mmCIF file of C-alpha atoms in Angstrom:
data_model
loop_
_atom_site.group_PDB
_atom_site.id
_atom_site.type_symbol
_atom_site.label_atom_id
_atom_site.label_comp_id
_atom_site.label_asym_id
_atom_site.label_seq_id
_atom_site.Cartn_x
_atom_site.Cartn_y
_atom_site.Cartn_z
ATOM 1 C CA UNK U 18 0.000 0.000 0.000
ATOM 2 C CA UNK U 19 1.635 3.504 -0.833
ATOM 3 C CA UNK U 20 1.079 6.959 -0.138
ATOM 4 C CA UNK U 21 -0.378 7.358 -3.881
ATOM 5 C CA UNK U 22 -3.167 4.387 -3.370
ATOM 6 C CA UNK U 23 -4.237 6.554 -0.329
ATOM 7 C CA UNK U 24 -4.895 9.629 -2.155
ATOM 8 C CA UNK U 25 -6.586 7.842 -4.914
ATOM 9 C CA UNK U 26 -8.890 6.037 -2.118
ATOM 10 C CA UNK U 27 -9.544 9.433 -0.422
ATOM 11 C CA UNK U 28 -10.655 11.096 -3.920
ATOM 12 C CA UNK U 29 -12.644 8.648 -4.797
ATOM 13 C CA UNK U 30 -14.406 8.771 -1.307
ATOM 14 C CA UNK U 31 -15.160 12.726 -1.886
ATOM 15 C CA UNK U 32 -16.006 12.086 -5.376
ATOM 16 C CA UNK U 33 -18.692 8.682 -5.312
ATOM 17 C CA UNK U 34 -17.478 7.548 -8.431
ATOM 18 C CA UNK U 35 -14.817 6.347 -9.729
ATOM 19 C CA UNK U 36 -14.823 7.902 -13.242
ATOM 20 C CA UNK U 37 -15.331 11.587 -11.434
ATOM 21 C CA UNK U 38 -12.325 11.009 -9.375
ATOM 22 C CA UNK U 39 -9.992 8.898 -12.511
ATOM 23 C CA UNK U 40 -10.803 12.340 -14.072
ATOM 24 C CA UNK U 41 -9.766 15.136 -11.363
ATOM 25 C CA UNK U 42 -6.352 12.537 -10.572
ATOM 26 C CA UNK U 43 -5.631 12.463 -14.347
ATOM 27 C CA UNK U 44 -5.776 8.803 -14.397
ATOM 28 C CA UNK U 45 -7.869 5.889 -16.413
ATOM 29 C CA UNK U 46 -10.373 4.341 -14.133
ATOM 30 C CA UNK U 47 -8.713 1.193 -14.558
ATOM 31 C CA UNK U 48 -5.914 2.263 -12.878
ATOM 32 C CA UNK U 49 -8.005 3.405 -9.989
ATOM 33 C CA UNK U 50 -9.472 0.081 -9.665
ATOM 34 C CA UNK U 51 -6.292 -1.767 -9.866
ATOM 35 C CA UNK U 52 -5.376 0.477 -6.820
ATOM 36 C CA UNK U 53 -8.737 -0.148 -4.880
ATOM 37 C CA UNK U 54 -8.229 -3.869 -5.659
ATOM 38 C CA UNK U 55 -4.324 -3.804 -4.202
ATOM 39 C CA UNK U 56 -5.606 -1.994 -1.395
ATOM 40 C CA UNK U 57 -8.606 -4.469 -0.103
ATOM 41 C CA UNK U 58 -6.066 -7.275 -0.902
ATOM 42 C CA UNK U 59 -3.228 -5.773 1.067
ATOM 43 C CA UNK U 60 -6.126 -5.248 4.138
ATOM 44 C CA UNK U 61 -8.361 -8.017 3.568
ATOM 45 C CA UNK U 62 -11.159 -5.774 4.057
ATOM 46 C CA UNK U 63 -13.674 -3.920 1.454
ATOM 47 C CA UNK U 64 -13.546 -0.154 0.895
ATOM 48 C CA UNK U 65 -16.682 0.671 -0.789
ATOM 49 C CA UNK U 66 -20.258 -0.613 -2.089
ATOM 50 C CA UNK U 67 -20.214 -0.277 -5.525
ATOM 51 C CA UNK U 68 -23.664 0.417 -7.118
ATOM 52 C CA UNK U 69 -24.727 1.877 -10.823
ATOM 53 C CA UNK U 70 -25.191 5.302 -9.218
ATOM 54 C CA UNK U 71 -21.697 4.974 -7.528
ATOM 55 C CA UNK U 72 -19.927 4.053 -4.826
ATOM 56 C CA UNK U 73 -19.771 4.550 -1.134
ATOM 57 C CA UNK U 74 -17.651 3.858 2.045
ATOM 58 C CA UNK U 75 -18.464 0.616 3.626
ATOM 59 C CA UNK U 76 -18.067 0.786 7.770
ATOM 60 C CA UNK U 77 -14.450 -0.471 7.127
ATOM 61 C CA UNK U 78 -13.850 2.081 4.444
ATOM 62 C CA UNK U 79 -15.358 4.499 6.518
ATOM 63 C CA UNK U 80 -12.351 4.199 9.331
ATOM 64 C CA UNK U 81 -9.940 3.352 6.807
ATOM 65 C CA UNK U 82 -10.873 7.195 4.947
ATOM 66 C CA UNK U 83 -10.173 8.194 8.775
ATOM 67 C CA UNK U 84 -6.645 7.153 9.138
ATOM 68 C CA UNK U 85 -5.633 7.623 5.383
ATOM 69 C CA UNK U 86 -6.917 11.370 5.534
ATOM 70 C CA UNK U 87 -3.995 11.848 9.033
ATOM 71 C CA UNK U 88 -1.813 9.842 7.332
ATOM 72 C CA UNK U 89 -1.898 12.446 4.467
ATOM 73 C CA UNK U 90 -2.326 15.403 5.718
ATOM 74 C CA UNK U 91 1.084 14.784 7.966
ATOM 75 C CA UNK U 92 2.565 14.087 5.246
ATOM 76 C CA UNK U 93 2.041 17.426 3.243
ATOM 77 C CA UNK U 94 2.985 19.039 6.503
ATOM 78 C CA UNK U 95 6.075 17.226 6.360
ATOM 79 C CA UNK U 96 6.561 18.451 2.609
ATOM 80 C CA UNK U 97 5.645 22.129 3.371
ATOM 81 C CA UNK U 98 7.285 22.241 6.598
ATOM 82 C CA UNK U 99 10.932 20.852 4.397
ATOM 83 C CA UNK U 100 10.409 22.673 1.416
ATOM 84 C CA UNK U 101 10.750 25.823 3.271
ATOM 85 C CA UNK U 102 13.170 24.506 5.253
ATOM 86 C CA UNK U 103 15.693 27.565 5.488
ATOM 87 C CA UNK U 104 13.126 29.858 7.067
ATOM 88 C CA UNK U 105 11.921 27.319 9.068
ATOM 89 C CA UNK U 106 13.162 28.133 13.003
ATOM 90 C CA UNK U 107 14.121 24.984 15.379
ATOM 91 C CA UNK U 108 11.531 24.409 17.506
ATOM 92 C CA UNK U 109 12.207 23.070 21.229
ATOM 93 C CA UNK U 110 9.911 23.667 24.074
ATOM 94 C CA UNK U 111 10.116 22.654 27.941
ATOM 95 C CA UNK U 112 7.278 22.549 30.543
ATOM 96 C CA UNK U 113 7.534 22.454 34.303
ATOM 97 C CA UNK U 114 6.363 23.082 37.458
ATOM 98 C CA UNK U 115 7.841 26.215 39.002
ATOM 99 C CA UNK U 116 11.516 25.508 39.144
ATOM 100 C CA UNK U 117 13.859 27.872 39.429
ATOM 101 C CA UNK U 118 16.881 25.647 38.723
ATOM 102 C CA UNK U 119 14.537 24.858 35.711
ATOM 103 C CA UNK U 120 14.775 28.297 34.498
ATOM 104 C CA UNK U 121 18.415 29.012 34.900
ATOM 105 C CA UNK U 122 19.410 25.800 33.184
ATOM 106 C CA UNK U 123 17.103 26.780 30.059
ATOM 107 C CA UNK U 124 18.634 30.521 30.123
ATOM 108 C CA UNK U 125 22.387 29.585 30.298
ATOM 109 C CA UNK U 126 21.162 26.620 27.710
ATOM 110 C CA UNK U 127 19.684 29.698 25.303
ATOM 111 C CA UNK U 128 22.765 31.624 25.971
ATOM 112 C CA UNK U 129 24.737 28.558 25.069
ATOM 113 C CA UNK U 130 22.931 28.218 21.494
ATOM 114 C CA UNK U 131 24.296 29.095 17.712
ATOM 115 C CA UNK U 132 21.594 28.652 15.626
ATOM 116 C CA UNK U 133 20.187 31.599 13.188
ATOM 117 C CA UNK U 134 16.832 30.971 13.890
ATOM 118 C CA UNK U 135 14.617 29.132 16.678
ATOM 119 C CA UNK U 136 11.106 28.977 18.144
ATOM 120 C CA UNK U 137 11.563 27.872 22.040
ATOM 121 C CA UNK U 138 9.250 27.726 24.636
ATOM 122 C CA UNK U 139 9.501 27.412 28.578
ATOM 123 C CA UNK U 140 5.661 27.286 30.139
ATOM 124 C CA UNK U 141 5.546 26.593 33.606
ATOM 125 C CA UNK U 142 2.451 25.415 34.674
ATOM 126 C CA UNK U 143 0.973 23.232 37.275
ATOM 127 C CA UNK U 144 1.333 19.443 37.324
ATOM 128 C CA UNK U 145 -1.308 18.459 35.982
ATOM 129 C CA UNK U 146 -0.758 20.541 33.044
ATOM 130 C CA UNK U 147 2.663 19.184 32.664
ATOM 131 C CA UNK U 148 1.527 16.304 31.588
ATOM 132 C CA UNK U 149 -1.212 17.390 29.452
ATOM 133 C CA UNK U 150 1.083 19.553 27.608
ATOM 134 C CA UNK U 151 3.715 16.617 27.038
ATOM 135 C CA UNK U 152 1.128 14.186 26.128
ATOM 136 C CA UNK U 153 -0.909 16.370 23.603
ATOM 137 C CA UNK U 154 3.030 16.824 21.719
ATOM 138 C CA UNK U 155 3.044 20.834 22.841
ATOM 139 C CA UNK U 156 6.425 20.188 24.748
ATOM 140 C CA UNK U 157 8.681 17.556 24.175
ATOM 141 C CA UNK U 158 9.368 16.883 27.913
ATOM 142 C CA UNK U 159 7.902 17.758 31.323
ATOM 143 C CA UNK U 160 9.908 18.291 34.352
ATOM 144 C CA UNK U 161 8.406 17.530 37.328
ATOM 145 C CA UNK U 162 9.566 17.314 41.179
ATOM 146 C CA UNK U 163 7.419 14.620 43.441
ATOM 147 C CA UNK U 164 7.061 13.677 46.562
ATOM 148 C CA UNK U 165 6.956 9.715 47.725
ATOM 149 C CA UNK U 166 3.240 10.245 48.314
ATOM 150 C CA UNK U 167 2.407 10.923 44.690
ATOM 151 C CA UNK U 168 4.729 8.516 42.932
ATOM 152 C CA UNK U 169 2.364 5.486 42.879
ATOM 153 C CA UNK U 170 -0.752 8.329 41.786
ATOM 154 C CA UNK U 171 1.616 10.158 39.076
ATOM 155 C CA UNK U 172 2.975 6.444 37.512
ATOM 156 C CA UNK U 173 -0.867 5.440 37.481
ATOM 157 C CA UNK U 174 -1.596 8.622 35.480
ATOM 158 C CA UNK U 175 1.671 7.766 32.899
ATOM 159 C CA UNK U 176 0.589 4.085 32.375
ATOM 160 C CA UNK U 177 -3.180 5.764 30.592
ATOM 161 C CA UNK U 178 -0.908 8.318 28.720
ATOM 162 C CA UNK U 179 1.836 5.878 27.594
ATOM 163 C CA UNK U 180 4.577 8.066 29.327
ATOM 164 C CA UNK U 181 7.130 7.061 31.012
ATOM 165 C CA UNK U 182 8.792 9.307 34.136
ATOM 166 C CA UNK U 183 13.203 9.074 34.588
ATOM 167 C CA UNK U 184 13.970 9.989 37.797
ATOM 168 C CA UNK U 185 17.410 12.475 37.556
ATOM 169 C CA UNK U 186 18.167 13.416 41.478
ATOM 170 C CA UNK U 187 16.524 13.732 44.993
ATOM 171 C CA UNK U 188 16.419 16.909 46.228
ATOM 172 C CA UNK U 189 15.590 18.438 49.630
ATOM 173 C CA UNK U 190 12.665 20.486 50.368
ATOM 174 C CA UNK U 191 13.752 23.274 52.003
ATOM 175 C CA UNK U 192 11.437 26.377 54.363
ATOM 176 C CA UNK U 193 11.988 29.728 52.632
ATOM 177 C CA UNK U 194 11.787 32.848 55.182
ATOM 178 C CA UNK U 195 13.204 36.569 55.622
ATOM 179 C CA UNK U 196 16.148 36.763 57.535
ATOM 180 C CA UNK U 197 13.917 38.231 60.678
ATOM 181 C CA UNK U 198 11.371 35.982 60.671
ATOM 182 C CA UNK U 199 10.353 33.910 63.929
ATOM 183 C CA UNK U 200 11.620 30.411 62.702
ATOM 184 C CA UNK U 201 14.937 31.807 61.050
ATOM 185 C CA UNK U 202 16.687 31.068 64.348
ATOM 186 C CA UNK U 203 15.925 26.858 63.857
ATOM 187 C CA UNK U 204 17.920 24.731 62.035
ATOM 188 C CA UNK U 205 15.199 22.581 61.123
ATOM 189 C CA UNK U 206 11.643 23.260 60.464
ATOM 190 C CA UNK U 207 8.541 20.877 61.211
ATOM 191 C CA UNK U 208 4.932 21.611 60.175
ATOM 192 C CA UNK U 209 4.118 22.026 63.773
ATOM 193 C CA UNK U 210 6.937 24.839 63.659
ATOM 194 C CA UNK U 211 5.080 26.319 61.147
ATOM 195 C CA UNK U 212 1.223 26.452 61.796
ATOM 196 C CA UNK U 213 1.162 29.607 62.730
ATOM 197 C CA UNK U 214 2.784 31.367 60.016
ATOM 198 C CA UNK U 215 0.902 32.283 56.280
ATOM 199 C CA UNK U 216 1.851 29.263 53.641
ATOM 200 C CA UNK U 217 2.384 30.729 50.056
ATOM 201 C CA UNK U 218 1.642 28.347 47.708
ATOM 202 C CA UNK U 219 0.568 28.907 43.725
ATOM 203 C CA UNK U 220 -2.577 28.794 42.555
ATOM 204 C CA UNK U 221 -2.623 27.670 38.879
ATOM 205 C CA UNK U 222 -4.700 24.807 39.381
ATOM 206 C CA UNK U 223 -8.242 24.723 39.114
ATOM 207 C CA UNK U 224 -8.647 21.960 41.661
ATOM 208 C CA UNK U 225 -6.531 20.321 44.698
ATOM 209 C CA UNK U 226 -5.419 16.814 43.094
ATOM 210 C CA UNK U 227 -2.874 14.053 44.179
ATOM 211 C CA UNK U 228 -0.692 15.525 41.585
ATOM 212 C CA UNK U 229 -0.802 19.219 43.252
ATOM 213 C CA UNK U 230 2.394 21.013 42.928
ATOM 214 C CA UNK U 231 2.686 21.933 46.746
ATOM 215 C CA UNK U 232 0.795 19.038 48.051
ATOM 216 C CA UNK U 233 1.076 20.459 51.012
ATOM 217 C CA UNK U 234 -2.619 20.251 51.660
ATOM 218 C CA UNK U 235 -4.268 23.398 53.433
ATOM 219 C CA UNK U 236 -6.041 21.048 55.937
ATOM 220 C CA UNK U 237 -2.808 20.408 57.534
ATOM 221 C CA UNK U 238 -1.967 24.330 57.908
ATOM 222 C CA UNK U 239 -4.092 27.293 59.258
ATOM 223 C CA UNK U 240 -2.958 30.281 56.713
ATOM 224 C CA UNK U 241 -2.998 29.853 53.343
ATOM 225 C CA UNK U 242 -1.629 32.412 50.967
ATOM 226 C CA UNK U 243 -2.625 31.930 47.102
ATOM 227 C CA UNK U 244 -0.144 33.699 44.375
ATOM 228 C CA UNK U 245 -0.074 33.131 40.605
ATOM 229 C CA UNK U 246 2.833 35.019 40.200
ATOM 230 C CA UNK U 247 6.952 34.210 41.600
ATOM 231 C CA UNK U 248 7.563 37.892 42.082
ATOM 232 C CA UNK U 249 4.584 38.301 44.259
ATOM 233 C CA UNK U 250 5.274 35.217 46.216
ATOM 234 C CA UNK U 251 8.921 36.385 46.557
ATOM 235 C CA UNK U 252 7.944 39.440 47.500
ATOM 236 C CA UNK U 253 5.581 38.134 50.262
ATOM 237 C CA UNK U 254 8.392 35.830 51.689
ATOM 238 C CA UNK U 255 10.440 39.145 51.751
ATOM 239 C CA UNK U 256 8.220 41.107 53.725
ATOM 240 C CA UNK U 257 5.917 39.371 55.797
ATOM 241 C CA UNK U 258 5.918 36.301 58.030
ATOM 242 C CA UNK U 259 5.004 34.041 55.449
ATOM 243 C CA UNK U 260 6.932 31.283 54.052
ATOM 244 C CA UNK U 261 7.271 29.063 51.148
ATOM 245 C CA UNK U 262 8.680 25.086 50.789
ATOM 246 C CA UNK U 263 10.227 23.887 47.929
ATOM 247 C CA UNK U 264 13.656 22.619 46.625
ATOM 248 C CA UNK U 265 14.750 26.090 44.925
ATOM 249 C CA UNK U 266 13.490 29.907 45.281
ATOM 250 C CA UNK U 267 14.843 32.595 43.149
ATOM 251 C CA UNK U 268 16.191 34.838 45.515
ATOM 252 C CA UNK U 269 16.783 38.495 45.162
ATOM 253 C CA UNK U 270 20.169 38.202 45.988
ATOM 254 C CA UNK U 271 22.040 35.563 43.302
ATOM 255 C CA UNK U 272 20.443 32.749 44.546
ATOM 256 C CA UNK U 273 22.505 32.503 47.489
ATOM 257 C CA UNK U 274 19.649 31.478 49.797
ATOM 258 C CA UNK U 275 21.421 28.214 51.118
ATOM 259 C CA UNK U 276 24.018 30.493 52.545
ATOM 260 C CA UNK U 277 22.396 32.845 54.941
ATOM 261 C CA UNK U 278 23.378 35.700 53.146
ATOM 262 C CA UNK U 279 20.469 37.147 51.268
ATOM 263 C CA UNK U 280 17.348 38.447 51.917
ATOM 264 C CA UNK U 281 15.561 34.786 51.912
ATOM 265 C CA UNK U 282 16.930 32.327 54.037
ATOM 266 C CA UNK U 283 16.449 28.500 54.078
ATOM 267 C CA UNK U 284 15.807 25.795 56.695
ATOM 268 C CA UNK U 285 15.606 21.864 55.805
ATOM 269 C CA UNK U 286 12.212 20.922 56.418
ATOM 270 C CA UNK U 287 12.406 18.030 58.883
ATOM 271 C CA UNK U 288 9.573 15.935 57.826
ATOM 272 C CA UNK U 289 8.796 13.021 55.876
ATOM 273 C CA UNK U 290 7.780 14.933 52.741
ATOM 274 C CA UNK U 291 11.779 16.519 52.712
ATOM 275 C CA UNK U 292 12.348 14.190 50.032
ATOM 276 C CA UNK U 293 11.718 14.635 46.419
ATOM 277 C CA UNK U 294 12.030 13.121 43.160
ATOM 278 C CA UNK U 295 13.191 15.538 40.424
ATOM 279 C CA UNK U 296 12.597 13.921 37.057
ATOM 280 C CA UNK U 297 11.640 14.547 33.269
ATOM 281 C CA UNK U 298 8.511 12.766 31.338
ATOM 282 C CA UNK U 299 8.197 11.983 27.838
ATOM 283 C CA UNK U 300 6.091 9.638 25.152
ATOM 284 C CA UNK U 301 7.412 5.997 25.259
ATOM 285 C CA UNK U 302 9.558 4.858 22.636
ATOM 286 C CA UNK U 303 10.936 8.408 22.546
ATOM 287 C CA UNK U 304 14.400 9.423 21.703
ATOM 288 C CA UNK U 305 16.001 12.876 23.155
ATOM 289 C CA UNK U 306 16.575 15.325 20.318
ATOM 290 C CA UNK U 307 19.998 16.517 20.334
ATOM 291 C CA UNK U 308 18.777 19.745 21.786
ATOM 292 C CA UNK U 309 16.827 18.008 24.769
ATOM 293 C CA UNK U 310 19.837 16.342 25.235
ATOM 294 C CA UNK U 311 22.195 20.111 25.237
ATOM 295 C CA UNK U 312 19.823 21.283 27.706
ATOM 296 C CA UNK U 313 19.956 18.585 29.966
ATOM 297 C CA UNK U 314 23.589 19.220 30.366
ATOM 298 C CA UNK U 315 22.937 22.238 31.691
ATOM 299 C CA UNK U 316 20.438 21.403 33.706
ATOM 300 C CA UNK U 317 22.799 18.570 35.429
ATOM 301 C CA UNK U 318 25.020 21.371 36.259
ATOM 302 C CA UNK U 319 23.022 23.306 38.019
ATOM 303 C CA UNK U 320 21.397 20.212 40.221
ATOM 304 C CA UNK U 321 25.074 19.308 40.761
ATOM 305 C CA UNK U 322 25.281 23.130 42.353
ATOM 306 C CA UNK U 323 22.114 22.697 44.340
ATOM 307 C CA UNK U 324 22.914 18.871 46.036
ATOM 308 C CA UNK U 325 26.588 20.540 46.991
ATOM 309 C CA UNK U 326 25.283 23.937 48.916
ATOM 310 C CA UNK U 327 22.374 21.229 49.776
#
């Protein structure tokens, strides 16, 4: 069966005869019937009822036209997208929860590139999202940290999407709090230490999940602060009593929050849920692109910064 045999089945589908669509391809009819005939052999299945005021699609042809119709129409994408191939920009894109390390990998990854043209894309979205985008083919990977609690829930969720998660690192979940804040005198932080104090937490999601990015659920605390945006939650961290958890915060001081020495400070969190699993998803049976694979050099370099402060 070849490409051509699938265009002639598809015109003669629109057409409902085969002499209208032997004259629109430019062909003899018996040609067109030779290629019906090669393609219900090759299948072992019949396309159409043939009548003396035409033809039409049997329930076979009928989801055969389906496929063949993708099938071609991908492929004069592929033609149009290669035929203009020098104005044509690479095309990578990334999608992640909110990461910081995330970000700065991807920037000094951008930085890194020599091409004359691209079309890249960082989203960062909620977790949930992550794997909607990766699954529908808008990114080519998701990055995603977890905690132990969701692994079982998130591998469930991979399994229906035929995805498969690679774990890269374990990271610690750290407390983020101003320098003069109540707890900044601890060396480690429980949730007990911290019911008192606002939580920040985004709030991109529509709906609390098993997948939730801070999954931190706002039973277990008393205040609950809701941001969409990092500079606001930053900015509350920076001011107020609240506090954040999380592996990474961008910091308003080069990122030297591990250290003591900028305006954010960071405890461990000295709980069960300290743990995470940092890891990237993707389709099965996919291979990196040479670009995932730049970036992920990058991004091993700055999780090899993080686990040493760590």
């Amino acid at each position: 069966m070849t490409l051509q045999n699938l265009k002639y089945m598809i015109e003669i589908s629109n057409c409902g005869s085969f002499s209208q669509a032997a004259k629109k391809l430019f062909i003899s009819q018996s040609t067109l019937s030779t290629a019906v005939k090669e393609v219900e052999q090759d299948l072992g299945i019949t396309l159409f009822h043939r009548t003396n005021r035409g033809v039409s699609l049997t329930l076979d042809g009928e989801d055969f036209i389906r496929y063949a119709k993708d099938i071609v129409d991908r492929t004069r994408y592929l033609e149009q997208r290669y035929a203009s191939r020098k104005s044509l920009p690479i095309r990578f894109s990334i999608s992640a929860q909110h990461l910081p390390f995330v970000v700065r990998s991807f920037t000094s990854f951008l930085n890194d590139l020599d091409l004359s043209s691209f079309d890249m894309a960082l989203r960062e979205c909620d977790t949930l999202s992550v794997l909607n985008e990766v699954y529908s083919g808008r990114s080519e990977l998701g990055i995603v940290a977890l905690q132990n609690s969701q692994l079982n829930t998130f591998q469930t969720q991979l399994t229906a999407m035929d995805m498969n998660f690679h774990e890269i690192a374990q990271l610690q979940n750290y407390v983020f709090l101003r320098k003069e804040h109540p707890l900044a005198s601890k060396d480690l932080i429980s949730i007990k230490d911290l019911e008192d104090y606002p939580f920040v937490t985004y709030d991109d999601e529509t709906e609390i999940s098993p997948l939730s990015e801070e999954l931190l659920i706002y039973t277990i605390l008393n205040k609950n602060m809701h941001v969409s945006d990092r500079c606001t939650k930053i900015a509350l961290v920076r001011k107020t009593d609240c506090f954040s958890i999380g592996p990474d915060l961008t910091n308003s001081n080069a990122d030297s929050f591990h250290k003591g020495t900028g305006e954010i400070i960071a405890r461990p969190l000295n709980e069960d849920i300290g743990q995470l699993h940092l890891g990237y998803i993707h389709k099965n049976n996919y291979i990196l692109s040479s670009l995932a694979q730049k970036y992920f050099t990058y991004l091993t370099e700055e999780l090899n910064s993080l686990l040493k402060i760590c």
